[in-house]
Each structure stands twice: as C-alpha cells, then as structure tokens.
Amino acid sequence: MLAGAVSMALAVGLAGCASTRPAQPAAGPGTVVVFAAASLKSAFTQIGSQFKAQNAGSNVEFEFAGSSELATQLTQGATADVFASADTAQMDAVARAGLLAGDPADFASNTLVIVTAPGNPKKVGSFSDLARPGLGVVVCQQPVPCGSATQRVEDSTGVRLHPVSEEPSVTDVLNKVTTGQADAGLVYVTDARGAGNKVATVSFPEAAGAVNRYPIAVLKHAPQPTLARRFVALVTAEAGQNILAQSGFAKP
C-alpha cells in the first residue's frame, strides 16, 4: 500500500512539473509575406502552392494590390518579406527609402490590351477608338503601373482619353468591364486571359511601346529572410517562369 501511494505521488508530481514547462514553439520555418502587384494574383497563387510543397511547414501570405499602393504601405512602415512590382518606378521608390536587402531582379513583363463586353458590342478596334464620344472607358489611375503605361501610350499617340473612372488596380478596371459598368477598359494581357470568355480582347500595336517590366526583391527588414530568398529564387527559376508564361506573362 505504502509503495503504491509513493508511486502515485511521484506520478502526480512529475505530471505537475510537466504542466508548468513553457510551451514549445510550433515546428516549421514560418510564413513569408509577399506584397505583389494585383496582376500577379493568379500566377503567384500557383507559385505559392508550389513553394509550400517545396518547403515543408512553411506558408505564404499574399497582399495583392496596385503596386503604388503597396510601395506606399512599405515606405510608411508596413512589414513584409518580398515586394513584387508591376513596374520599375514603384520598386525604385521602395529602393530610395532604403528598404531593399539587395538589387531587384526582373522576372516578367506585361503589355496592355483593350477589353470589352463579350462580342465587342461597341466595335472597339483600336486605341484611338477609346476616345470616341459616348464610350464609357475605364483605366488605372496614376501612378499605378497600368495607369502609367496608359499615359505613355497617350503621349506617344497624341490620343487623349476621357475615362469615366480611374481605378486603383488593374483588377478593378477588369471588374468594371465584366460587370457592365464600363464599355471598355485597359488591362494587361494576363488579366484579359484570366477573364476568359467574360471579355473580348482587342490588341493594339501602340502597346508595344509601353511594356511594363516586373521586378522582385527581398526587403531589408524581412522577418523571414531565408524564406524570402527562396521565394524569389522560385519565381525567377524555370518552375516559376513556366507558371508565369502559362498566365500570359512574357520574359522581362
């Protein structure tokens, strides 16, 4: 009886000691936070899935928005590991603020196209058609990269648009067209492809003079610098490049 009581007391004491030990941190390398241009959502979501498969226990959190909005957030103190911009201007703004861990790498390029309702009911056939009176056109606002590209086309052609709306991201422009709130919009090739039969696509030769190159970089104060470098490496490697190409992106 005495021996049994002693054994039970020891067991209880050990259990009590175990319960007071501090909890151990969860296993796994952590979460990489990626700020990325809205036009990258489809491709980067796929790349993120591949990244998690290659880095067991890791996770990727994306913040997709207009590049200028993301750059502003970063320069105002937002925390992230990676920044992927839809043009060099917004990456340069983040670099001037001293927020990059190293030189950015160009990983893709994108070109503007016109999107309309399916069947192109307004018979838009050229960039100059977008200036027709009565045509409801929506574009990206500046300095969002798609807005800057639109401005470059206007400057090179002398055609001045009078949009009914200027949106903060290219996905917002696309949404205005697919929901019938606009007759036509200027988006990237990749966005038009992703919309499928929800839109008709009209290419125009002047867009070749306003191609946007996409840079990516690890941020200086990245909470997960190792994961950040691995993510950038995947984007720039063959696997990431294949996913980007399937989404309609061209080489940088």
mmCIF file of N, CA and C in Angstrom, residues 115-117 136-139 164-185 187 199:
data_model
loop_
_atom_site.group_PDB
_atom_site.id
_atom_site.type_symbol
_atom_site.label_atom_id
_atom_site.label_comp_id
_atom_site.label_asym_id
_atom_site.label_seq_id
_atom_site.Cartn_x
_atom_site.Cartn_y
_atom_site.Cartn_z
ATOM 1 N N VAL A 115 -10.081 45.553 -73.239
ATOM 2 C CA VAL A 115 -11.125 44.546 -73.015
ATOM 3 C C VAL A 115 -12.488 45.221 -73.120
ATOM 4 N N THR A 116 -13.432 44.492 -73.677
ATOM 5 C CA THR A 116 -14.809 44.966 -73.805
ATOM 6 C C THR A 116 -15.740 43.847 -73.362
ATOM 7 N N ALA A 117 -17.020 44.115 -73.404
ATOM 8 C CA ALA A 117 -18.001 43.062 -73.150
ATOM 9 C C ALA A 117 -17.857 41.981 -74.221
ATOM 10 N N GLY A 136 -17.937 54.528 -72.680
ATOM 11 C CA GLY A 136 -17.543 54.504 -71.270
ATOM 12 C C GLY A 136 -16.264 53.712 -71.078
ATOM 13 N N VAL A 137 -15.155 54.421 -70.920
ATOM 14 C CA VAL A 137 -13.839 53.794 -70.792
ATOM 15 C C VAL A 137 -13.339 53.919 -69.360
ATOM 16 N N VAL A 138 -12.728 52.852 -68.847
ATOM 17 C CA VAL A 138 -12.150 52.864 -67.510
ATOM 18 C C VAL A 138 -10.686 52.479 -67.614
ATOM 19 N N VAL A 139 -9.843 53.160 -66.844
ATOM 20 C CA VAL A 139 -8.398 52.920 -66.866
ATOM 21 C C VAL A 139 -7.886 52.873 -65.431
ATOM 22 N N VAL A 164 -14.355 57.361 -67.692
ATOM 23 C CA VAL A 164 -15.443 57.580 -66.745
ATOM 24 C C VAL A 164 -15.012 57.205 -65.331
ATOM 25 N N SER A 165 -13.901 56.458 -65.240
ATOM 26 C CA SER A 165 -13.400 56.046 -63.930
ATOM 27 C C SER A 165 -11.916 55.730 -64.036
ATOM 28 N N GLU A 166 -11.170 56.068 -62.984
ATOM 29 C CA GLU A 166 -9.761 55.692 -62.860
ATOM 30 C C GLU A 166 -9.623 54.852 -61.599
ATOM 31 N N GLU A 167 -9.181 53.618 -61.765
ATOM 32 C CA GLU A 167 -9.211 52.633 -60.688
ATOM 33 C C GLU A 167 -7.841 52.437 -60.031
ATOM 34 N N PRO A 168 -7.815 51.976 -58.764
ATOM 35 C CA PRO A 168 -6.550 51.809 -58.043
ATOM 36 C C PRO A 168 -5.757 50.562 -58.412
ATOM 37 N N SER A 169 -6.362 49.647 -59.167
ATOM 38 C CA SER A 169 -5.625 48.456 -59.604
ATOM 39 C C SER A 169 -6.211 47.946 -60.907
ATOM 40 N N VAL A 170 -5.427 47.155 -61.609
ATOM 41 C CA VAL A 170 -5.866 46.634 -62.903
ATOM 42 C C VAL A 170 -7.036 45.672 -62.744
ATOM 43 N N THR A 171 -7.092 44.955 -61.638
ATOM 44 C CA THR A 171 -8.216 44.045 -61.417
ATOM 45 C C THR A 171 -9.520 44.812 -61.226
ATOM 46 N N ASP A 172 -9.435 46.018 -60.680
ATOM 47 C CA ASP A 172 -10.631 46.847 -60.539
ATOM 48 C C ASP A 172 -11.127 47.323 -61.905
ATOM 49 N N VAL A 173 -10.186 47.630 -62.803
ATOM 50 C CA VAL A 173 -10.573 48.005 -64.172
ATOM 51 C C VAL A 173 -11.297 46.845 -64.836
ATOM 52 N N LEU A 174 -10.723 45.661 -64.714
ATOM 53 C CA LEU A 174 -11.333 44.477 -65.323
ATOM 54 C C LEU A 174 -12.729 44.242 -64.761
ATOM 55 N N ASN A 175 -12.885 44.407 -63.473
ATOM 56 C CA ASN A 175 -14.192 44.187 -62.841
ATOM 57 C C ASN A 175 -15.245 45.149 -63.371
ATOM 58 N N LYS A 176 -14.852 46.402 -63.632
ATOM 59 C CA LYS A 176 -15.803 47.380 -64.170
ATOM 60 C C LYS A 176 -16.354 46.935 -65.523
ATOM 61 N N VAL A 177 -15.495 46.299 -66.322
ATOM 62 C CA VAL A 177 -15.918 45.842 -67.648
ATOM 63 C C VAL A 177 -16.753 44.568 -67.539
ATOM 64 N N THR A 178 -16.300 43.615 -66.739
ATOM 65 C CA THR A 178 -17.019 42.333 -66.651
ATOM 66 C C THR A 178 -18.380 42.477 -65.989
ATOM 67 N N THR A 179 -18.566 43.521 -65.183
ATOM 68 C CA THR A 179 -19.865 43.734 -64.535
ATOM 69 C C THR A 179 -20.750 44.710 -65.301
ATOM 70 N N GLY A 180 -20.277 45.155 -66.463
ATOM 71 C CA GLY A 180 -21.092 46.025 -67.290
ATOM 72 C C GLY A 180 -21.107 47.481 -66.882
ATOM 73 N N GLN A 181 -20.211 47.876 -65.985
ATOM 74 C CA GLN A 181 -20.164 49.276 -65.546
ATOM 75 C C GLN A 181 -19.359 50.161 -66.502
ATOM 76 N N ALA A 182 -18.676 49.534 -67.461
ATOM 77 C CA ALA A 182 -17.912 50.282 -68.462
ATOM 78 C C ALA A 182 -17.978 49.528 -69.782
ATOM 79 N N ASP A 183 -17.853 50.287 -70.870
ATOM 80 C CA ASP A 183 -17.869 49.666 -72.202
ATOM 81 C C ASP A 183 -16.527 49.040 -72.555
ATOM 82 N N ALA A 184 -15.445 49.636 -72.063
ATOM 83 C CA ALA A 184 -14.108 49.160 -72.407
ATOM 84 C C ALA A 184 -13.130 49.554 -71.317
ATOM 85 N N GLY A 185 -12.046 48.822 -71.229
ATOM 86 C CA GLY A 185 -11.019 49.130 -70.239
ATOM 87 C C GLY A 185 -9.653 48.726 -70.747
ATOM 88 N N VAL A 187 -6.336 46.896 -69.667
ATOM 89 C CA VAL A 187 -5.768 45.982 -68.681
ATOM 90 C C VAL A 187 -4.551 45.304 -69.313
ATOM 91 N N VAL A 199 -14.831 38.513 -71.370
ATOM 92 C CA VAL A 199 -14.478 39.724 -72.104
ATOM 93 C C VAL A 199 -14.078 39.382 -73.533
#
